[in-house]
GROMACS .gro file of C-alpha atoms in nm:
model
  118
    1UNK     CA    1  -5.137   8.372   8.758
    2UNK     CA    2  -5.385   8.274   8.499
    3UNK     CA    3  -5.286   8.212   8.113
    4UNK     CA    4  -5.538   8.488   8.033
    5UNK     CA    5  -5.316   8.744   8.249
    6UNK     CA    6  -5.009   8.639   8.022
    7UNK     CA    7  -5.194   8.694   7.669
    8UNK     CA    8  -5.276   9.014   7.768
    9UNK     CA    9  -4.947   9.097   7.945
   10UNK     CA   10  -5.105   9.143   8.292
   11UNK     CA   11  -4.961   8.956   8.612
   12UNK     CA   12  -4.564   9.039   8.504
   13UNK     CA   13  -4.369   9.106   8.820
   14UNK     CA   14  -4.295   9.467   8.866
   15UNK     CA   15  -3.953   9.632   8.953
   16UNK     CA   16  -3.908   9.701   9.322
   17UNK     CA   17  -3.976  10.029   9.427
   18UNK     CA   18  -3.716  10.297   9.460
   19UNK     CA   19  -3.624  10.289   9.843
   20UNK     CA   20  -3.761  10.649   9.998
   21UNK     CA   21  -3.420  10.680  10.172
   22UNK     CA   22  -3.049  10.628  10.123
   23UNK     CA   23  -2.913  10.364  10.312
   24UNK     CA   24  -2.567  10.371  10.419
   25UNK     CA   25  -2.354  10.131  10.539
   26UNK     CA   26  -2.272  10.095  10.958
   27UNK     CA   27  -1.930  10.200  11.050
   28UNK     CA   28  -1.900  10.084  11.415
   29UNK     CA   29  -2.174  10.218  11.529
   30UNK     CA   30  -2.442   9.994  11.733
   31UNK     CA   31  -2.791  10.027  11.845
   32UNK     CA   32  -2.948   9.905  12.211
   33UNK     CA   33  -3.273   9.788  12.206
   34UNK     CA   34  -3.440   9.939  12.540
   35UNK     CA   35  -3.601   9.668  12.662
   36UNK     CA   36  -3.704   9.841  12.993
   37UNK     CA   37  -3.707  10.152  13.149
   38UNK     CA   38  -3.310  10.159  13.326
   39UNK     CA   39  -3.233  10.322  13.003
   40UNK     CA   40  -2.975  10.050  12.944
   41UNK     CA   41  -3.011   9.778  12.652
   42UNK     CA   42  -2.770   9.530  12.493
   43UNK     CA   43  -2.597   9.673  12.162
   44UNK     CA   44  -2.635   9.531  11.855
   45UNK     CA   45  -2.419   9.622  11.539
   46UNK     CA   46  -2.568   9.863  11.299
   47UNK     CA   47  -2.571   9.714  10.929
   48UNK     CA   48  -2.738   9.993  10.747
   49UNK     CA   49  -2.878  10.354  10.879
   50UNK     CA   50  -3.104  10.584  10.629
   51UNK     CA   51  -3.327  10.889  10.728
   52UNK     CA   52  -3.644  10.615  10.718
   53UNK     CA   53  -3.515  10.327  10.927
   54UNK     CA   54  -3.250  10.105  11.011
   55UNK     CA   55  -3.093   9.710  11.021
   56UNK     CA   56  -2.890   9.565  11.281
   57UNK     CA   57  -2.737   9.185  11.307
   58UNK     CA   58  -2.682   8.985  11.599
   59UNK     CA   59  -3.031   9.016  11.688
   60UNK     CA   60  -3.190   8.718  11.917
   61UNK     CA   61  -3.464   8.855  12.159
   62UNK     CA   62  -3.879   8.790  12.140
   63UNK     CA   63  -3.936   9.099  11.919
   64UNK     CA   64  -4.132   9.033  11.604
   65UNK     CA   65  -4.278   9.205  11.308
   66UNK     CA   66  -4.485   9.500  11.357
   67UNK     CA   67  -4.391   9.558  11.695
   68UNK     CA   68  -4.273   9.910  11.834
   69UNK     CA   69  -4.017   9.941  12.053
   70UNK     CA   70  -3.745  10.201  12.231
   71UNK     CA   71  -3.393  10.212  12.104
   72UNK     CA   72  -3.141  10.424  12.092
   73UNK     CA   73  -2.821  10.500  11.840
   74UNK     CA   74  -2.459  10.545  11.934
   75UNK     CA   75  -2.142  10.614  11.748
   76UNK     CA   76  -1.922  10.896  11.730
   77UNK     CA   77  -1.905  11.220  11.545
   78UNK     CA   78  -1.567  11.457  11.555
   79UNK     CA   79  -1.425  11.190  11.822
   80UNK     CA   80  -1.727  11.241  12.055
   81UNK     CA   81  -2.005  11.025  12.144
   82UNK     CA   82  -2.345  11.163  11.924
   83UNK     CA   83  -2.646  10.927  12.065
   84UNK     CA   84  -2.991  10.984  12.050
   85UNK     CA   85  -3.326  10.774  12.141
   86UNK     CA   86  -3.634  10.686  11.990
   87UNK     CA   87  -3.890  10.458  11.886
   88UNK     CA   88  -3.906  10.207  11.568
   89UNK     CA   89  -4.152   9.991  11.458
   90UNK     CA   90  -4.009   9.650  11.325
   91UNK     CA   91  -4.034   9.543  10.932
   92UNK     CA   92  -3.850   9.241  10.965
   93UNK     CA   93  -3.703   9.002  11.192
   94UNK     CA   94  -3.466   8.708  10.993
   95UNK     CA   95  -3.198   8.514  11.088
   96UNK     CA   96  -3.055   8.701  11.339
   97UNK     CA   97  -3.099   9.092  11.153
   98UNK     CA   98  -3.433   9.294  11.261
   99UNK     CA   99  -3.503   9.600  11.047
  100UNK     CA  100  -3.772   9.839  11.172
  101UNK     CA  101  -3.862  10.228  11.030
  102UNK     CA  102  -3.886  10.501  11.253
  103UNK     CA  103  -4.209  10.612  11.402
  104UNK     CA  104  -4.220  11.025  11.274
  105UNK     CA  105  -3.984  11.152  11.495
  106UNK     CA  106  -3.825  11.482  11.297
  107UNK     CA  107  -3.562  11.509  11.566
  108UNK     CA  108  -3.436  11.143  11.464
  109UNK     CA  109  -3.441  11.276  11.067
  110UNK     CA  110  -3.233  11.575  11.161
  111UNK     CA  111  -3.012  11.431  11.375
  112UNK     CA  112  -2.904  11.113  11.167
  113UNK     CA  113  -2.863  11.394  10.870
  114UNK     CA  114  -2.652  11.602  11.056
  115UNK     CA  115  -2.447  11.250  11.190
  116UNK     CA  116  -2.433  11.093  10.767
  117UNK     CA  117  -2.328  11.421  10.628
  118UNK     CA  118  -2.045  11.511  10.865
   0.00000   0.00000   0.00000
């Protein structure tokens, strides 16, 4: 940043942006990364869920930024299992957490809002 840019009040770090979506907090609930097509993946803990996306911990496999990939959600809703599958494209991938955002997927949006509100 130049002096020029401070004089005139330019080049000052802005606030984050307001997240799109909600996030809350995992409650036992885990995600598998499908990493083929027997519909089976290893679980990974869910940190955070919103409508947009979603963070899990644990994570140690060759995936990387900007990289789509299959997964699908489990936990449990009224004592019953409530899963569903879908695709994500990674945001992140840090010291063992990967975040990624859904790919638009309105059956994903409507299901996770049905599963956070109940």
């Amino acid at each position: 940043m130049g002096w020029f840019s401070k004089i005139t009040g330019g080049g000052e770090k802005k606030d984050k942006p307001e997240r799109e979506f909600d996030r809350y907090t995992g409650t036992g609930e885990t995600v598998e990364i499908l990493v083929d097509n027997s519909g089976s993946g290893k679980p990974y803990e869910l940190l955070d869920v919103s409508l947009g996306g979603f963070a899990i911990k644990g994570y140690e496999g060759t995936l990387h930024g900007n990289q789509y990939f299959e997964f699908k959600f489990c936990g449990r809703k009224l004592d019953a299992p409530a899963e569903i599958s879908g695709f994500a494209n990674i945001v992140r991938v840090k010291e063992g957490m990967l975040a990624a955002k859904f790919t638009p997927q309105p059956r994903i949006k409507a299901f996770l809002r049905d599963y956070i509100n109940s």
